[in-house]
Amino acid sequence: MSEAFKSGFVAIVGRPNVGKSTLLNQMIGEKIAIMSPKAQTTRNKIQGIYTTDEGQIVFIDTPGIHKPQNGLGDFMMKTANSALHEADMIWFVVNADEPRGGGDDYIINRLKDVETPVYLVINKVDLVQPQEVLPMIADYQAQMDFAEIFPISARTGDNVQALIDTTMDQMEAGPQYYPEDQITDHPERFIMAELIREKVLQLTRQEVPHSVAVVIDSIAREANEKLHVQATIVVERPSQKNIIIGKGGSMIKEIGTRARKDIERLLGSKVYLELWVKVEDRWRDKPQALQSYGYKE
Ligand code: GDP
Ligand code: MG
Ligand code: K
């Protein structure tokens, strides 16, 4: 006799770079959340969907929770806040190879205000000795009550299945929200833009900060079955545009090549990627620009 199908939403929170996107990718097995060694790569709420015969877990990958500094920061915090209340469960991800810091405490204080059960997920245990984990658990437990505590490695997959299994166990009976072959509810357009933005951040390092957005202008299927994607990279200053284009167009070519490969893998189709660069001063403080680049509620 089989039990009722279970389903629910899990919000993944944690300060930037603790490995939230890596964990999501490890579970879902597709590159849908964007990884980068830089902070705040994930701006929008990205849902990964995990389905088995037993049930379905819909993951909400939140942007790093932090004090807002401008219009964009404010948007990001509102997104994270609403995710906390919508969720049936929260996974609070922390870094095993760093002591609890101000960024973690800021989140702990916000989590204390939510009714939703919180799992403490201590990630990157592959970087520390086993005996270092216990004192860390004690330290976090002294701050607040956690429903469960899981030391894991999102990179190696260590203990990730146990985390998922326990989460699934504790979900209530519910509908299957999405078809089982669906791994994200975001339009491919958004994922493509994020893949391009990821390459810009990876390749330009410090020179082009977070003042970069990517807009997919058009997607068309060509006669030869190739997908023609036109996209615009939006920056705030002409100097940043020059960096992105690079000497003789070398940088934009590299960005395009890398992004195209990821997009082809995502869509299972040959892609012709055409990239443009546009300067728009201080777009992060303009509500209208924020909206047209997809950062709206
Ligand atoms: P996010 O900002 O929380 O989404 O963090 P990311 O998923 O982008 O990861 C930030 C960095 O930590 C990346 O360089 C990851 O490769 C790395 N990382 C994530 N999880 C692990 C892990 O379990 N072990 C190790 N060694 N590195 C990890
Ligand atoms: Mg992330
Ligand atoms: K990141």
Tab-separated table of C-alpha atoms and ligand atoms in Angstrom:
chain	number	residue	atom	x	y	z
A	1	MET	CA	0.000	0.000	0.000
A	2	SER	CA	1.496	3.323	-0.989
A	3	GLU	CA	1.245	6.495	1.043
A	4	ALA	CA	-0.226	9.718	-0.264
A	5	PHE	CA	1.891	11.856	-2.578
A	6	LYS	CA	3.686	14.599	-0.691
A	7	SER	CA	4.707	18.063	-1.807
A	8	GLY	CA	5.985	21.334	-0.495
A	9	PHE	CA	8.259	24.334	-0.913
A	10	VAL	CA	11.728	24.692	0.539
A	11	ALA	CA	13.439	28.090	0.709
A	12	ILE	CA	17.210	27.908	0.614
A	13	VAL	CA	18.792	30.809	2.501
A	14	GLY	CA	22.303	31.693	3.512
A	15	ARG	CA	24.794	34.427	2.967
A	16	PRO	CA	26.497	34.658	-0.426
A	17	ASN	CA	28.959	31.934	-1.449
A	18	VAL	CA	27.996	29.303	1.112
A	19	GLY	CA	27.026	27.020	-1.788
A	20	LYS	CA	23.246	27.376	-2.191
A	21	SER	CA	23.336	27.219	-5.983
A	22	THR	CA	25.815	24.339	-5.939
A	23	LEU	CA	23.496	22.409	-3.652
A	24	LEU	CA	20.518	23.065	-5.885
A	25	ASN	CA	22.448	21.913	-8.924
A	26	GLN	CA	23.685	18.819	-7.114
A	27	MET	CA	20.106	17.842	-6.308
A	28	ILE	CA	18.443	18.704	-9.539
A	29	GLY	CA	21.316	17.622	-11.740
A	30	GLU	CA	21.053	20.425	-14.256
A	31	LYS	CA	22.690	23.785	-14.425
A	32	ILE	CA	19.744	25.960	-13.488
A	33	ALA	CA	20.967	28.055	-10.580
A	34	ILE	CA	23.937	30.164	-11.500
A	35	MET	CA	27.223	29.614	-9.726
A	36	SER	CA	30.022	32.084	-9.440
A	37	PRO	CA	32.705	32.764	-6.856
A	38	LYS	CA	31.303	36.310	-6.698
A	39	ALA	CA	28.611	37.229	-4.252
A	40	GLN	CA	25.007	37.862	-5.239
A	41	THR	CA	24.952	36.122	-8.561
A	42	THR	CA	21.445	34.856	-8.063
A	43	ARG	CA	19.099	37.808	-8.217
A	44	ASN	CA	15.767	36.294	-8.946
A	45	LYS	CA	14.001	33.526	-7.166
A	46	ILE	CA	14.935	30.341	-8.987
A	47	GLN	CA	12.947	27.205	-8.401
A	48	GLY	CA	14.460	23.805	-8.803
A	49	ILE	CA	11.954	20.962	-8.791
A	50	TYR	CA	12.748	17.552	-7.345
A	51	THR	CA	10.222	14.810	-8.105
A	52	THR	CA	10.086	11.139	-7.114
A	53	ASP	CA	7.256	8.583	-6.834
A	54	GLU	CA	6.962	9.657	-3.215
A	55	GLY	CA	6.550	13.364	-3.696
A	56	GLN	CA	7.743	16.681	-5.041
A	57	ILE	CA	9.938	19.325	-3.451
A	58	VAL	CA	9.988	22.764	-5.040
A	59	PHE	CA	13.116	24.688	-4.123
A	60	ILE	CA	13.259	28.434	-3.925
A	61	ASP	CA	16.820	29.670	-4.271
A	62	THR	CA	16.865	33.070	-2.601
A	63	PRO	CA	19.319	35.865	-3.225
A	64	GLY	CA	21.773	36.458	-0.398
A	65	ILE	CA	19.993	38.088	2.485
A	66	HIS	CA	21.784	41.302	3.312
A	67	LYS	CA	21.205	44.943	4.142
A	68	PRO	CA	19.940	46.777	1.035
A	69	GLN	CA	22.290	49.373	-0.455
A	70	ASN	CA	20.342	50.509	-3.496
A	71	GLY	CA	17.204	49.750	-5.478
A	72	LEU	CA	18.513	46.369	-6.535
A	73	GLY	CA	19.485	45.376	-2.984
A	74	ASP	CA	16.021	46.339	-1.819
A	75	PHE	CA	14.417	44.166	-4.484
A	76	MET	CA	16.612	41.261	-3.501
A	77	MET	CA	15.701	41.497	0.146
A	78	LYS	CA	11.970	41.610	-0.566
A	79	THR	CA	12.342	38.516	-2.736
A	80	ALA	CA	14.141	36.668	0.026
A	81	ASN	CA	11.567	37.737	2.614
A	82	SER	CA	8.579	36.543	0.641
A	83	ALA	CA	10.312	33.216	0.013
A	84	LEU	CA	10.662	32.682	3.775
A	85	HIS	CA	6.937	33.039	4.350
A	86	GLU	CA	5.806	31.043	1.312
A	87	ALA	CA	7.957	28.083	2.217
A	88	ASP	CA	6.975	24.941	4.142
A	89	MET	CA	10.559	24.562	5.256
A	90	ILE	CA	13.746	26.619	5.244
A	91	TRP	CA	17.240	25.285	4.688
A	92	PHE	CA	19.718	27.678	6.271
A	93	VAL	CA	23.043	26.970	4.581
A	94	VAL	CA	26.287	27.909	6.304
A	95	ASN	CA	29.937	27.419	5.507
A	96	ALA	CA	31.798	24.687	7.437
A	97	ASP	CA	35.195	26.221	6.788
A	98	GLU	CA	34.397	29.642	8.231
A	99	PRO	CA	33.271	30.585	11.735
A	100	ARG	CA	29.758	32.012	12.194
A	101	GLY	CA	29.914	35.660	11.144
A	102	GLY	CA	27.873	38.835	11.025
A	103	GLY	CA	26.201	37.764	7.793
A	104	ASP	CA	25.016	34.518	9.396
A	105	ASP	CA	23.790	36.303	12.525
A	106	TYR	CA	21.822	38.773	10.432
A	107	ILE	CA	19.981	35.849	8.829
A	108	ILE	CA	19.500	34.025	12.141
A	109	ASN	CA	17.776	37.104	13.520
A	110	ARG	CA	15.408	37.170	10.565
A	111	LEU	CA	14.736	33.419	10.846
A	112	LYS	CA	13.711	33.838	14.476
A	113	ASP	CA	10.689	35.829	13.248
A	114	VAL	CA	9.392	33.055	10.958
A	115	GLU	CA	7.207	30.110	12.000
A	116	THR	CA	8.552	27.865	9.217
A	117	PRO	CA	10.800	25.003	10.474
A	118	VAL	CA	14.486	25.623	9.774
A	119	TYR	CA	17.093	22.986	8.903
A	120	LEU	CA	20.695	23.958	9.516
A	121	VAL	CA	22.764	22.781	6.535
A	122	ILE	CA	26.497	22.926	7.226
A	123	ASN	CA	28.019	22.838	3.754
A	124	LYS	CA	31.558	22.281	2.447
A	125	VAL	CA	32.439	19.635	5.053
A	126	ASP	CA	34.898	18.317	2.455
A	127	LEU	CA	37.078	21.301	3.418
A	128	VAL	CA	37.284	20.572	7.173
A	129	GLN	CA	38.219	17.784	9.597
A	130	PRO	CA	35.245	15.817	10.997
A	131	GLN	CA	36.039	16.896	14.563
A	132	GLU	CA	35.644	20.549	13.582
A	133	VAL	CA	31.959	20.069	12.785
A	134	LEU	CA	30.635	19.252	16.282
A	135	PRO	CA	31.701	22.519	17.966
A	136	MET	CA	30.218	24.359	15.024
A	137	ILE	CA	26.877	22.598	15.496
A	138	ALA	CA	26.911	23.504	19.189
A	139	ASP	CA	27.677	27.106	18.361
A	140	TYR	CA	24.748	27.415	15.934
A	141	GLN	CA	22.360	25.535	18.218
A	142	ALA	CA	23.076	28.082	20.934
A	143	GLN	CA	21.692	30.793	18.627
A	144	MET	CA	18.305	29.285	17.751
A	145	ASP	CA	16.302	26.052	17.503
A	146	PHE	CA	16.786	24.001	14.355
A	147	ALA	CA	14.355	21.255	13.318
A	148	GLU	CA	17.261	19.223	11.892
A	149	ILE	CA	21.000	19.650	11.358
A	150	PHE	CA	22.835	18.211	8.338
A	151	PRO	CA	26.564	18.479	7.652
A	152	ILE	CA	26.904	18.035	3.879
A	153	SER	CA	29.105	18.673	0.887
A	154	ALA	CA	27.176	20.114	-2.038
A	155	ARG	CA	30.286	19.593	-4.155
A	156	THR	CA	30.802	15.866	-3.508
A	157	GLY	CA	27.143	15.118	-2.753
A	158	ASP	CA	28.056	13.767	0.697
A	159	ASN	CA	24.915	13.440	2.910
A	160	VAL	CA	22.787	15.371	0.405
A	161	GLN	CA	20.455	12.416	-0.175
A	162	ALA	CA	19.805	12.097	3.577
A	163	LEU	CA	18.911	15.771	3.665
A	164	ILE	CA	16.459	15.345	0.789
A	165	ASP	CA	14.958	12.147	2.242
A	166	THR	CA	14.302	13.705	5.641
A	167	THR	CA	12.809	16.760	3.979
A	168	MET	CA	10.522	14.615	1.837
A	169	ASP	CA	9.477	12.590	4.910
A	170	GLN	CA	8.375	15.726	6.690
A	171	MET	CA	6.376	17.153	3.796
A	172	GLU	CA	2.610	16.898	4.045
A	173	ALA	CA	0.361	15.212	1.503
A	174	GLY	CA	-0.109	17.554	-1.439
A	175	PRO	CA	-0.493	17.865	-5.176
A	176	GLN	CA	2.216	17.430	-7.782
A	177	TYR	CA	2.634	21.080	-8.771
A	178	TYR	CA	4.786	20.468	-11.833
A	179	PRO	CA	5.220	17.669	-14.387
A	180	GLU	CA	7.969	15.284	-13.312
A	181	ASP	CA	10.266	16.144	-16.203
A	182	GLN	CA	10.252	19.822	-15.337
A	183	ILE	CA	13.220	21.064	-13.346
A	184	THR	CA	12.478	24.776	-13.199
A	185	ASP	CA	9.461	26.995	-13.785
A	186	HIS	CA	11.551	29.842	-15.094
A	187	PRO	CA	11.301	30.514	-18.774
A	188	GLU	CA	14.376	29.424	-20.692
A	189	ARG	CA	14.818	33.067	-21.584
A	190	PHE	CA	15.690	33.904	-17.993
A	191	ILE	CA	18.112	31.010	-17.648
A	192	MET	CA	19.863	31.986	-20.875
A	193	ALA	CA	20.282	35.555	-19.598
A	194	GLU	CA	21.683	34.255	-16.324
A	195	LEU	CA	24.165	31.989	-18.111
A	196	ILE	CA	25.467	34.935	-20.130
A	197	ARG	CA	25.676	37.124	-17.030
A	198	GLU	CA	27.574	34.373	-15.230
A	199	LYS	CA	30.225	34.342	-17.971
A	200	VAL	CA	30.585	38.134	-17.816
A	201	LEU	CA	31.183	37.973	-14.047
A	202	GLN	CA	33.575	35.036	-14.322
A	203	LEU	CA	35.680	36.513	-17.108
A	204	THR	CA	35.831	40.177	-16.141
A	205	ARG	CA	36.467	39.645	-12.408
A	206	GLN	CA	36.752	42.920	-10.453
A	207	GLU	CA	36.456	45.260	-13.455
A	208	VAL	CA	32.771	44.778	-14.072
A	209	PRO	CA	30.913	44.640	-10.780
A	210	HIS	CA	27.275	43.788	-10.258
A	211	SER	CA	26.125	46.665	-12.433
A	212	VAL	CA	25.547	44.284	-15.285
A	213	ALA	CA	22.256	42.934	-16.582
A	214	VAL	CA	21.489	40.743	-19.554
A	215	VAL	CA	18.348	40.968	-21.650
A	216	ILE	CA	17.348	38.350	-24.217
A	217	ASP	CA	16.039	40.398	-27.150
A	218	SER	CA	14.891	37.625	-29.432
A	219	ILE	CA	14.921	33.870	-29.955
A	220	ALA	CA	14.251	32.465	-33.405
A	221	ARG	CA	14.555	29.026	-34.976
A	222	GLU	CA	16.501	29.215	-38.240
A	223	ALA	CA	15.970	27.096	-41.338
A	224	ASN	CA	19.070	25.022	-40.460
A	225	GLU	CA	17.458	24.177	-37.070
A	226	LYS	CA	19.931	26.387	-35.211
A	227	LEU	CA	18.418	28.626	-32.554
A	228	HIS	CA	19.306	32.283	-33.113
A	229	VAL	CA	19.480	34.123	-29.783
A	230	GLN	CA	20.048	37.867	-29.608
A	231	ALA	CA	21.008	39.301	-26.230
A	232	THR	CA	22.124	42.644	-24.825
A	233	ILE	CA	24.555	43.071	-21.945
A	234	VAL	CA	23.694	46.274	-20.073
A	235	VAL	CA	26.403	48.110	-18.109
A	236	GLU	CA	26.553	51.446	-16.306
A	237	ARG	CA	29.709	53.029	-17.715
A	238	PRO	CA	31.433	53.254	-21.116
A	239	SER	CA	34.642	51.941	-19.504
A	240	GLN	CA	32.789	48.760	-18.553
A	241	LYS	CA	31.514	48.408	-22.085
A	242	ASN	CA	35.108	48.577	-23.340
A	243	ILE	CA	36.177	45.875	-20.901
A	244	ILE	CA	33.346	43.583	-21.950
A	245	ILE	CA	34.133	44.024	-25.630
A	246	GLY	CA	37.859	43.590	-25.016
A	247	LYS	CA	40.786	44.066	-27.339
A	248	GLY	CA	39.592	43.534	-30.888
A	249	GLY	CA	36.390	42.006	-29.497
A	250	SER	CA	38.279	39.174	-27.797
A	251	MET	CA	36.420	39.345	-24.488
A	252	ILE	CA	32.904	39.387	-25.885
A	253	LYS	CA	33.860	36.552	-28.165
A	254	GLU	CA	34.982	34.451	-25.201
A	255	ILE	CA	31.847	35.334	-23.206
A	256	GLY	CA	29.743	34.341	-26.192
A	257	THR	CA	31.533	31.047	-26.789
A	258	ARG	CA	31.238	29.921	-23.180
A	259	ALA	CA	27.620	31.026	-22.800
A	260	ARG	CA	26.661	29.390	-26.096
A	261	LYS	CA	28.044	26.036	-24.975
A	262	ASP	CA	26.015	26.136	-21.747
A	263	ILE	CA	22.871	27.231	-23.574
A	264	GLU	CA	23.293	24.452	-26.125
A	265	ARG	CA	23.614	21.930	-23.310
A	266	LEU	CA	20.542	23.358	-21.598
A	267	LEU	CA	18.344	23.336	-24.682
A	268	GLY	CA	19.806	20.349	-26.507
A	269	SER	CA	20.016	22.427	-29.663
A	270	LYS	CA	22.695	24.174	-31.710
A	271	VAL	CA	22.680	27.884	-30.939
A	272	TYR	CA	23.888	30.999	-32.736
A	273	LEU	CA	24.387	33.573	-29.987
A	274	GLU	CA	24.571	37.234	-30.957
A	275	LEU	CA	25.688	39.563	-28.153
A	276	TRP	CA	25.368	43.335	-27.920
A	277	VAL	CA	26.589	45.723	-25.216
A	278	LYS	CA	24.693	48.812	-24.089
A	279	VAL	CA	25.540	51.531	-21.545
A	280	GLU	CA	22.749	52.735	-19.292
A	281	ASP	CA	23.796	55.016	-16.467
A	282	ARG	CA	22.801	53.946	-12.938
A	283	TRP	CA	20.160	51.451	-14.067
A	284	ARG	CA	20.119	49.828	-10.652
A	285	ASP	CA	18.509	52.913	-9.102
A	286	LYS	CA	15.828	53.313	-11.772
A	287	PRO	CA	12.639	51.416	-10.993
A	288	GLN	CA	11.703	51.285	-14.661
A	289	ALA	CA	15.042	49.859	-15.734
A	290	LEU	CA	14.894	47.310	-12.925
A	291	GLN	CA	11.508	46.234	-14.164
A	292	SER	CA	12.465	45.975	-17.798
A	293	TYR	CA	15.471	43.804	-16.886
A	294	GLY	CA	13.201	41.425	-15.032
A	295	TYR	CA	13.926	42.435	-11.445
A	296	LYS	CA	10.359	43.098	-10.395
A	297	GLU	CA	8.073	41.511	-7.848
B	1	GDP	P1	25.839	30.682	-3.306
B	1	GDP	O1	26.249	32.113	-3.419
B	1	GDP	O2	25.426	30.372	-1.897
B	1	GDP	O3	24.816	30.257	-4.299
B	1	GDP	O4	27.171	29.830	-3.538
B	1	GDP	P2	27.646	29.037	-4.849
B	1	GDP	O5	26.832	27.802	-5.043
B	1	GDP	O6	27.735	29.991	-5.976
B	1	GDP	O7	29.098	28.556	-4.370
B	1	GDP	C1	30.112	29.491	-4.016
B	1	GDP	C2	31.461	28.815	-4.139
B	1	GDP	O8	31.598	27.739	-3.193
B	1	GDP	C3	31.678	28.181	-5.508
B	1	GDP	O9	33.023	28.401	-5.875
B	1	GDP	C4	31.411	26.694	-5.255
B	1	GDP	O10	32.105	25.858	-6.151
B	1	GDP	C5	31.920	26.518	-3.852
B	1	GDP	N1	31.242	25.405	-3.137
B	1	GDP	C6	29.923	25.205	-3.012
B	1	GDP	N2	29.653	24.083	-2.310
B	1	GDP	C7	30.840	23.547	-1.981
B	1	GDP	C8	31.233	22.351	-1.242
B	1	GDP	O11	30.432	21.558	-0.745
B	1	GDP	N3	32.568	22.166	-1.102
B	1	GDP	C9	33.498	23.012	-1.615
B	1	GDP	N4	34.780	22.727	-1.416
B	1	GDP	N5	33.160	24.120	-2.317
B	1	GDP	C10	31.860	24.388	-2.498
B	2	MG	MG	23.743	31.380	-5.692
B	3	K	K	27.320	33.023	-5.697
